Coordinates of C-alpha atoms in Angstrom, one line a residue:
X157 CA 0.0 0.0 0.0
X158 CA 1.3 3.6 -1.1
X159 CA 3.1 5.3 2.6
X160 CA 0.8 8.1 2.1
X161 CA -2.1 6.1 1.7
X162 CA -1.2 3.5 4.7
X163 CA -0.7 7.0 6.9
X164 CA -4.0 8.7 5.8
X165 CA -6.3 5.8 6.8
X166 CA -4.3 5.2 10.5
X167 CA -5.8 6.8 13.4
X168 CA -2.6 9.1 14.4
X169 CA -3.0 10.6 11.1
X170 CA -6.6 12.3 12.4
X171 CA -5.0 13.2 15.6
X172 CA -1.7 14.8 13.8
X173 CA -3.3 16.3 11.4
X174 CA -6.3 18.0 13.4
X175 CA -3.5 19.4 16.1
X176 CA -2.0 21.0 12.5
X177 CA -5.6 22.6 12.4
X178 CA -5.7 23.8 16.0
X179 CA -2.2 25.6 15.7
X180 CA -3.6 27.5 12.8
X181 CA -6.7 28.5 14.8
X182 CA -4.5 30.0 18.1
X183 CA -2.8 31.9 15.3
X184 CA -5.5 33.2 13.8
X185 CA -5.6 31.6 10.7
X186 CA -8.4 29.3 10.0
X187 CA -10.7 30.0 6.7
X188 CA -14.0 29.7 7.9
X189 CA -14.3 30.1 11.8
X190 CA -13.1 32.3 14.6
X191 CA -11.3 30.6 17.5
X192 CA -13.2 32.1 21.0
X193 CA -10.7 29.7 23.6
X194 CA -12.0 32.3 26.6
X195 CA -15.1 30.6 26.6
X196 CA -13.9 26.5 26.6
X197 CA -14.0 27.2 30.6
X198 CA -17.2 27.6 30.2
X199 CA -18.0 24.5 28.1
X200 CA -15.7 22.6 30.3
X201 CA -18.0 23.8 33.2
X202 CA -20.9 22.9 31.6
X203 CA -20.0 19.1 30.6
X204 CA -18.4 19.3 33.5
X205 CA -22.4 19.7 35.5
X206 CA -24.1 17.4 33.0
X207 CA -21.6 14.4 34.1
X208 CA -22.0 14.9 37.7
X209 CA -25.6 15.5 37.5
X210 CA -26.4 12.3 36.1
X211 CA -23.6 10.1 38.0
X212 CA -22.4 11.8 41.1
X213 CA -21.1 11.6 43.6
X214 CA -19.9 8.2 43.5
X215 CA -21.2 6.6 40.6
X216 CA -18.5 8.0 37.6
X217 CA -17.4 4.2 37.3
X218 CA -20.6 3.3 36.2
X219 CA -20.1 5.8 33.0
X220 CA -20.8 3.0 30.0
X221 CA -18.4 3.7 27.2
X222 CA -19.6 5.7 24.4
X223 CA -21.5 2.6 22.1
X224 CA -24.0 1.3 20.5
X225 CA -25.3 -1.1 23.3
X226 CA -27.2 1.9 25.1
X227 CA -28.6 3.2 22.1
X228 CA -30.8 0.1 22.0
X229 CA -31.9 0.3 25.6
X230 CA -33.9 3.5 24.6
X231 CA -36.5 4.0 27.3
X232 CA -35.2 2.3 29.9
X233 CA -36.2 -1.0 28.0
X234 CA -33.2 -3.8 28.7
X235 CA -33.8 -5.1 24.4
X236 CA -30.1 -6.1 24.3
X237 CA -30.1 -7.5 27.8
X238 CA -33.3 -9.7 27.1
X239 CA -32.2 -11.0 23.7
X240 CA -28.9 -12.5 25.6
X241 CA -31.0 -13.7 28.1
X242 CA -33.1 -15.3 25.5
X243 CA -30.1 -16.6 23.5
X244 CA -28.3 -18.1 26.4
X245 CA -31.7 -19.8 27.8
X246 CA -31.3 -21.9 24.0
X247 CA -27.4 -23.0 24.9
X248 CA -25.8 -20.0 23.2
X249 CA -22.3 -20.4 24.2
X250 CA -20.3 -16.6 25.2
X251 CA -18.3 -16.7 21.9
X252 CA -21.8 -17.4 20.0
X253 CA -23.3 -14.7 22.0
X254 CA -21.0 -11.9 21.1
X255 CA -20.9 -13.1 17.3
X256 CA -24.4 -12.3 17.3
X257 CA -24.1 -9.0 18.9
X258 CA -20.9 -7.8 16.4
X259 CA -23.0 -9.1 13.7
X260 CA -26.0 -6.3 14.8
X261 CA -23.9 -3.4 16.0
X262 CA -21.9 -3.4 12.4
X263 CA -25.4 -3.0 10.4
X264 CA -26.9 -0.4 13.0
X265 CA -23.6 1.3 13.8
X266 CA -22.9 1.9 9.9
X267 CA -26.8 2.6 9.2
X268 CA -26.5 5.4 11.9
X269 CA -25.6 8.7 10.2
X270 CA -28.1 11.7 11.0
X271 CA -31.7 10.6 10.0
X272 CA -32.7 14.2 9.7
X273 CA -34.9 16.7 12.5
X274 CA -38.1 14.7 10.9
X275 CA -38.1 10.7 10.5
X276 CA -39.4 9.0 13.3
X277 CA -39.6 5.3 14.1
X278 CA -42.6 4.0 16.1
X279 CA -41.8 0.3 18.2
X280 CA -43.7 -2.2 16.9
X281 CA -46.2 -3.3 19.1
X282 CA -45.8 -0.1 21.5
X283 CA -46.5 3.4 21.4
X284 CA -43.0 4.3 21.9
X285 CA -41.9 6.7 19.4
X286 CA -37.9 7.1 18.9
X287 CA -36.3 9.6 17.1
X288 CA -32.0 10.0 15.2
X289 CA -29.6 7.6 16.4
X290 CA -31.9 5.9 19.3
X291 CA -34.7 5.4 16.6
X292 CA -32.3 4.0 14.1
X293 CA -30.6 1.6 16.9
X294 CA -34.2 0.0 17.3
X295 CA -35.8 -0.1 13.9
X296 CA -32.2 -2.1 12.8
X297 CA -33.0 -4.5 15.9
X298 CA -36.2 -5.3 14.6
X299 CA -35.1 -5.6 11.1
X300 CA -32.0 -8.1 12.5
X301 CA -34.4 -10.0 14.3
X302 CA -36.8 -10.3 11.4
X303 CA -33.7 -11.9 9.8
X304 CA -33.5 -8.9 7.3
X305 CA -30.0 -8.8 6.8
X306 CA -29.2 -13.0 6.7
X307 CA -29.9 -15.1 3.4
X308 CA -30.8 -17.5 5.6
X309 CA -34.7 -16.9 6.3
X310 CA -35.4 -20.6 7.6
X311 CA -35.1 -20.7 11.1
X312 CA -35.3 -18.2 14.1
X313 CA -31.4 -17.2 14.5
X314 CA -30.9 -13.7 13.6
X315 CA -27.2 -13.0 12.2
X316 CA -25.9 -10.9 9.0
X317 CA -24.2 -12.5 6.0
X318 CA -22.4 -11.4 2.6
X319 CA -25.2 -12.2 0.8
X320 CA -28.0 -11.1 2.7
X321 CA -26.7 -7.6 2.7
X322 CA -26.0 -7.9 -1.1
X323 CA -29.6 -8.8 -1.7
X324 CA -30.8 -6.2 0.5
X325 CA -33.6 -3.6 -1.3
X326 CA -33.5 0.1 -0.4
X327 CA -37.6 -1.0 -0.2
X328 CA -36.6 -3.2 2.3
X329 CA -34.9 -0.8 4.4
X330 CA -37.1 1.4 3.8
X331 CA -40.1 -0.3 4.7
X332 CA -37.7 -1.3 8.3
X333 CA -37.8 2.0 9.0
X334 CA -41.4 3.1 8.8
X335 CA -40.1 5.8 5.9
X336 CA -42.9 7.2 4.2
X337 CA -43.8 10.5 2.4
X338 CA -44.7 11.8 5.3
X339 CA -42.0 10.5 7.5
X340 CA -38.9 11.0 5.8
X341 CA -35.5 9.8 6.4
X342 CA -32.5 11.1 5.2
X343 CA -29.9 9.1 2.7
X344 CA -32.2 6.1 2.7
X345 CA -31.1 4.7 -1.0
X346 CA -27.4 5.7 0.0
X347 CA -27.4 3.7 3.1
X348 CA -29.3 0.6 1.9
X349 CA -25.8 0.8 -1.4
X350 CA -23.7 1.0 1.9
X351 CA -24.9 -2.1 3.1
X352 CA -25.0 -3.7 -0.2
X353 CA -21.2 -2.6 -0.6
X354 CA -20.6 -4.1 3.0
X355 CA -22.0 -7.2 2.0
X356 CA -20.0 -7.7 -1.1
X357 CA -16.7 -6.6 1.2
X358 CA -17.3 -9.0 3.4
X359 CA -17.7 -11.8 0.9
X360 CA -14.1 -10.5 -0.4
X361 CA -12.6 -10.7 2.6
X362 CA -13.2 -14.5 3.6
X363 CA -10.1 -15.3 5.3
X364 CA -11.1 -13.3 8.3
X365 CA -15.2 -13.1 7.7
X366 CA -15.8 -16.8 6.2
X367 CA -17.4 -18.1 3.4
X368 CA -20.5 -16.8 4.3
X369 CA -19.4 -12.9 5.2
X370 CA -20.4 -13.2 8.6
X371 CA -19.0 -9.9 10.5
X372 CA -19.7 -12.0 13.5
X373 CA -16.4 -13.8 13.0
X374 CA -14.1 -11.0 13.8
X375 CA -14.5 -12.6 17.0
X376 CA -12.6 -15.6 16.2
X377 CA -9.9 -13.7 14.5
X378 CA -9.5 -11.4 17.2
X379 CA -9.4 -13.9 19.8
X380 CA -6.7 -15.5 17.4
X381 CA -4.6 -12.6 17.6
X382 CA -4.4 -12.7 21.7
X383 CA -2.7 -16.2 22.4
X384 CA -3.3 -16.7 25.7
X385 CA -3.9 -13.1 26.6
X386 CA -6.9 -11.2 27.6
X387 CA -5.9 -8.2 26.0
X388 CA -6.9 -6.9 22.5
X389 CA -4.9 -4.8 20.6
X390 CA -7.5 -1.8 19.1
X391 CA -4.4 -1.1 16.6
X392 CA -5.0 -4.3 14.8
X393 CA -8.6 -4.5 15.0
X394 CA -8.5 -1.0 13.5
X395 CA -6.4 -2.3 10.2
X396 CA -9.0 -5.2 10.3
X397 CA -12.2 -2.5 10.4
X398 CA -10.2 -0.1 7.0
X399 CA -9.4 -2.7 4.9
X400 CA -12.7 -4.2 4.9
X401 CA -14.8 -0.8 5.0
X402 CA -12.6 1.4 2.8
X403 CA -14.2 -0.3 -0.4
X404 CA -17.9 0.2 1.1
X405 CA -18.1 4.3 0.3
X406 CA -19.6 6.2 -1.7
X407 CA -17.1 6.5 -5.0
X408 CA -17.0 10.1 -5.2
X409 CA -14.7 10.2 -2.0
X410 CA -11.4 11.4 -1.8
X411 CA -8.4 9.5 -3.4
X412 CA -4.6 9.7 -3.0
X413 CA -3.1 8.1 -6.2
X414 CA -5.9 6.4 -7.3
X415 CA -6.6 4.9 -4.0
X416 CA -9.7 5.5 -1.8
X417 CA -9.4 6.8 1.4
X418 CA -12.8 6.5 2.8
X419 CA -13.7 9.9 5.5
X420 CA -10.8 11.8 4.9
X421 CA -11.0 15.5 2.7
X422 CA -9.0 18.6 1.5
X423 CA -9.3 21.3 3.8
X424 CA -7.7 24.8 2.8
X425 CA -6.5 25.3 6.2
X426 CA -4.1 22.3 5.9
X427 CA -3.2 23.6 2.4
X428 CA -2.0 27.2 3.8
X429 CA -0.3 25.6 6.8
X430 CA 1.3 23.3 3.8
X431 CA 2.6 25.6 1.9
X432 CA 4.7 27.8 4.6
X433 CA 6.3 24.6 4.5
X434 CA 6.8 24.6 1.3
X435 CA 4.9 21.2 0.4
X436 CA 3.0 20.9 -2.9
X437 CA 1.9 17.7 -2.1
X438 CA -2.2 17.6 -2.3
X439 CA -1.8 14.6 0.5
X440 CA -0.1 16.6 3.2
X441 CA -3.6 19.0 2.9
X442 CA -6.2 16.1 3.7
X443 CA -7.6 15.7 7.1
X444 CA -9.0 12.2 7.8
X445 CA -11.8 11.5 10.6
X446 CA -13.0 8.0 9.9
X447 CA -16.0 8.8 11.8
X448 CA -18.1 6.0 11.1
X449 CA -15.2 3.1 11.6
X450 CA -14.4 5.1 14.9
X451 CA -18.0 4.6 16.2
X452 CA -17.9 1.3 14.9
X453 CA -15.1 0.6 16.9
X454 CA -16.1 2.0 20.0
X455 CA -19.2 0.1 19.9
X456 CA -17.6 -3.2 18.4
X457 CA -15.2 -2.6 21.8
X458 CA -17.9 -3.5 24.2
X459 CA -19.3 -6.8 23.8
X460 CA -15.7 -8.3 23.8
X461 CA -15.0 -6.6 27.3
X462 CA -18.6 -7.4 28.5
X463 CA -19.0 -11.2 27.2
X464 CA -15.9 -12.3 27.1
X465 CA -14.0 -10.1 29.6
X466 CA -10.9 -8.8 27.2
X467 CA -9.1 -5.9 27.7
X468 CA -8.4 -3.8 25.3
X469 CA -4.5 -1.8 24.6
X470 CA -4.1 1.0 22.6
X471 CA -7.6 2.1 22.8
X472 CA -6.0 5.9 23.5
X473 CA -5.7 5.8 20.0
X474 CA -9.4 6.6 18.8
X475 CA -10.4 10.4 19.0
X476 CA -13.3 12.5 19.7
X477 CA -15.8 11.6 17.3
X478 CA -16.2 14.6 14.6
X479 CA -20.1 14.8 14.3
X480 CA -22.8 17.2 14.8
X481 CA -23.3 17.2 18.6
X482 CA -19.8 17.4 19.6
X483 CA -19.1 19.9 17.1
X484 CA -22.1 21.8 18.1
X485 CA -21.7 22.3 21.7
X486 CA -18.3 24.6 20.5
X487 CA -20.8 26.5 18.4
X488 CA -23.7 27.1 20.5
X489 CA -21.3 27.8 23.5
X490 CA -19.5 30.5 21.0
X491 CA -16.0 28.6 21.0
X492 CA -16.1 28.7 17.4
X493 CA -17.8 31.0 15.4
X494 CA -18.7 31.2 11.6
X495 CA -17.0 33.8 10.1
X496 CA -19.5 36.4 7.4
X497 CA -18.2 35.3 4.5
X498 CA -18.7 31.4 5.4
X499 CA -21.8 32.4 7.6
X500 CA -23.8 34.0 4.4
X501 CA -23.1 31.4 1.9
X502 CA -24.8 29.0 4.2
X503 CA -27.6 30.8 4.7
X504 CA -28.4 31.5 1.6
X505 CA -27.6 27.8 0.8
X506 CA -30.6 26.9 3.2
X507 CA -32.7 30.0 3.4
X508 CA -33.4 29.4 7.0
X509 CA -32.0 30.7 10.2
X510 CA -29.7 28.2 9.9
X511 CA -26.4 27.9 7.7
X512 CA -26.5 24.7 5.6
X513 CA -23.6 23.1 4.0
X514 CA -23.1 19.8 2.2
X515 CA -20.6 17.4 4.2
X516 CA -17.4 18.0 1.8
X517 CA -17.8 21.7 2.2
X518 CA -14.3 22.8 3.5
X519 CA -16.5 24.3 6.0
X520 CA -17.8 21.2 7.6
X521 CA -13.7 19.8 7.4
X522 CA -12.6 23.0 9.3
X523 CA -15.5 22.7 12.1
X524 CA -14.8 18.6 12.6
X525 CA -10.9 18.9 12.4
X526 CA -11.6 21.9 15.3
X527 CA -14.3 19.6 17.2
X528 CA -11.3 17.1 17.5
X529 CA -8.7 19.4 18.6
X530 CA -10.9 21.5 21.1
X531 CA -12.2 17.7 22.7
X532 CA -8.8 17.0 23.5
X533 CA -8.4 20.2 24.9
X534 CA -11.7 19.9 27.0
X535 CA -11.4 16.4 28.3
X536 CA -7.9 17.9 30.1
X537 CA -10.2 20.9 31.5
X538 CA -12.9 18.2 32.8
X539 CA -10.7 15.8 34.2
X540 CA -9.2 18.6 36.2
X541 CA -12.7 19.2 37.0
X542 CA -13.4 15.8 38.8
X543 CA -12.9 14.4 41.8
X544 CA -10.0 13.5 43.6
X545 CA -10.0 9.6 42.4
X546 CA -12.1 9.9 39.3
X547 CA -11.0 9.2 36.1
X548 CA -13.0 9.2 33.3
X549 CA -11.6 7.6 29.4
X550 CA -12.1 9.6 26.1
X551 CA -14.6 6.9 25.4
X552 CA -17.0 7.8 29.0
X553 CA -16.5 11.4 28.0
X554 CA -18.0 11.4 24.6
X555 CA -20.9 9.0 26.2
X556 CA -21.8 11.3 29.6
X557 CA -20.1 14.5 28.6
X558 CA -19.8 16.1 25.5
X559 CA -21.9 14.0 23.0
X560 CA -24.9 14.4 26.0
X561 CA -24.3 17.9 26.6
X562 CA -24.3 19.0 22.7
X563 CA -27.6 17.0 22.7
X564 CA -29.0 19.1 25.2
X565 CA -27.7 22.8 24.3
X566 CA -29.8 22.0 21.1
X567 CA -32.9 21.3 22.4
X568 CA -32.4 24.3 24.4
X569 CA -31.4 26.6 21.7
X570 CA -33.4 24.9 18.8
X571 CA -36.6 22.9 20.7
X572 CA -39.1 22.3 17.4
X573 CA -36.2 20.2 15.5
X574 CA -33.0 19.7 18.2
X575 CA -30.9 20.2 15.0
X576 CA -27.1 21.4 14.7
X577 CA -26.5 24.7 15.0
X578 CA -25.1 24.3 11.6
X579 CA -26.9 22.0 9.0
X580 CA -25.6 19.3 7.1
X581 CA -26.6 18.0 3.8
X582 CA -26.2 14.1 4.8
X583 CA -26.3 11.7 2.2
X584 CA -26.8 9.4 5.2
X585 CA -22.8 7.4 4.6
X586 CA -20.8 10.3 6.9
X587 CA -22.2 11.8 9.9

């Protein structure tokens, strides 16, 4: 694989690159947004509350890591602890067990981009309506245990295979998810190709998926990979998670020498920082996020340490995840700012109150690259912020703190839709 390629699709390349970013903010220098750093004390302060609120005084170790797991438990209903309880009542060994559950959190984590401020899903049976990721963690439960995304429709054994996500219809997913004229979901075509292209990557990649495609046996290899250790190494299961996913995107991405580099884009920023080091090389002005294989991973994470009690090195690696909510609590608590130029070519893109850009704008790049550099920042400020004792990981800090707290300042600031304070035109594959 081409150096620059192979650098460009690891995780310390979205960490390196984004502090590149942030040194070009203190200066003064970014193209689309002013820097405001008096008022991160006051963010810090404010995640700071929302974590305390919810899990003080002495409850911080119970902080899940942020995942996919408690998306499903949506209203306090225990959906992924009853369907192990169910599975293990039939003689589903612990290896089984968490097969099953990689094999669900791949389809939901990578059918969860933003749905949009109006799709909702209603529970079947219930009256329990669920809205964004929450909604999309359930309707993808229901579809997995309708045996949507299998080939295998004989039986009662919910799992995903190759071919059951090639053969899956954008009706089909549709139809999952309760879309309708007057219920509309954003990206629904695009993420029913994604799965498709999933499916046919798996198939590819049978020495570590099967025959069959199953994502469920990553397990096996991963457990391969420790010997006689309980710990996993997230650096590995990372170049696992790229070279199967990097095919899966859309084809109009990004590509260094002909090669596809999956959530990574230009950003002028990098490009004026580049050239007062006299580089003219269009790779050294790409900033990669990986969003969607980060999330993946972090949810992927959890069933091994829950079922099968691994441990997991390296895991300092992942960042921040670059999103909307993260990236909006810096906007609505005026850490970042849209400059006038930037700010009026994205309202007259929308012709709301609200800037709109599409997700490649350079825009969007500056604000993510600046979400990950100002997370790193904060998680120092609300550490220090914490009890003597208390230590909180990246991964708990997303979950309680940040990704909680953006939630919230939006459905303060915005309480008909909850949206961003800055839209995105989602064709449902990035955020």
């Amino acid at each position: 694989m081409d150096s620059q390629v192979k650098y460009l699709l690891s995780l310390r390349a979205i960490r390196e690159r984004a502090k590149i970013v942030g040194e070009a903010a203190k200066s003064g220098n970014l193209s689309h947004f002013d820097l405001h750093e008096d008022r991160l004390d006051d963010v810090a302060d404010f995640v700071t509350s929302v974590i305390k609120r919810d899990f003080g005084p002495d409850k911080f170790d119970t902080i899940p890591p942020h995942g996919r797991w408690q998306h499903f438990e949506v209203g306090n209903v225990p959906r992924i602890a009853d369907l192990i309880q169910k599975w293990k009542e039939a003689g589903c060994d612990d290896v089984e067990l968490t097969r099953r559950l990689i094999d669900l959190f791949f389809v939901s984590v990578l059918l969860d981009a933003g749905a949009g401020d109006h799709w909702r899903y209603v529970e079947p049976g219930t009256d329990r309506t669920y809205e964004r990721s929450e909604g999309i963690a359930v309707a993808s439960l229901y579809m997995f245990n309708s045996l949507a995304f299998t080939s295998s429709k004989s039986g009662n054994i919910p799992n995903v295979d190759g071919k059951g996500l090639e053969q899956l219809t954008t009706d089909t997913l549709a139809g999952g998810f309760q879309v309708s004229g007057s219920n509309p979901m954003l990206g629904v075509e695009s993420r029913a190709a994604l799965l498709r292209s999933l499916g046919k990557s798996l198939l590819a990649h049978s020495d570590i998926f099967g025959a069959e495609g199953r994502p469920g046996n990553l397990v096996d290899h991963m457990l391969k990979t420790t010997g006689d250790s309980s710990k996993l190494d997230i650096l590995i299961f990372w170049d696992v998670l790229q070279n199967l996913l990097i095919p899966i995107w859309p084809k109009d991405r990004t590509t260094v020498n002909g090669f596809p580099i999956g959530d990574a884009w230009p950003l002028s920023t990098l490009k004026k920082q580049a050239k007062s080091a006299q580089s003219d090389d269009s790779a050294d002005y790409i900033q990669p996020f990986h969003k969607l294989t980060q999330w993946l991973t972090y949810s992927l994470m959890v069933p091994f340490q829950r079922v099968l009690g691994k441990q997991w090195v390296n895991a300092e690696s992942l960042t921040a995840l670059p999103e909307y909510r993260n990236g909006g609590l810096f906007v609505d608590l005026g850490v970042l700012s849209l400059k006038k130029e930037s700010l009026d070519r994205g309202l007259k893109a929308s012709g709301q109150a609200l800037p709109l850009f599409e997700a490649g704008d350079d825009v969007i790049v500056e604000w993510r690259a600046m979400t990950l550099v100002l997370i790193d920042i904060l998680y120092e400020k609300v550490l220090s912020r914490m009890d003597d004792g208390v230590h909180l990981t990246m991964a708990q800090l997303l979950e309680a703190g940040t990704w909680k707290s953006g939630r919230e300042i939006a459905a303060k600031h915005r309480p008909e839709t909850k949206s961003s304070p800055i839209l995105i035109k989602s064709d449902g594959t990035v955020f």
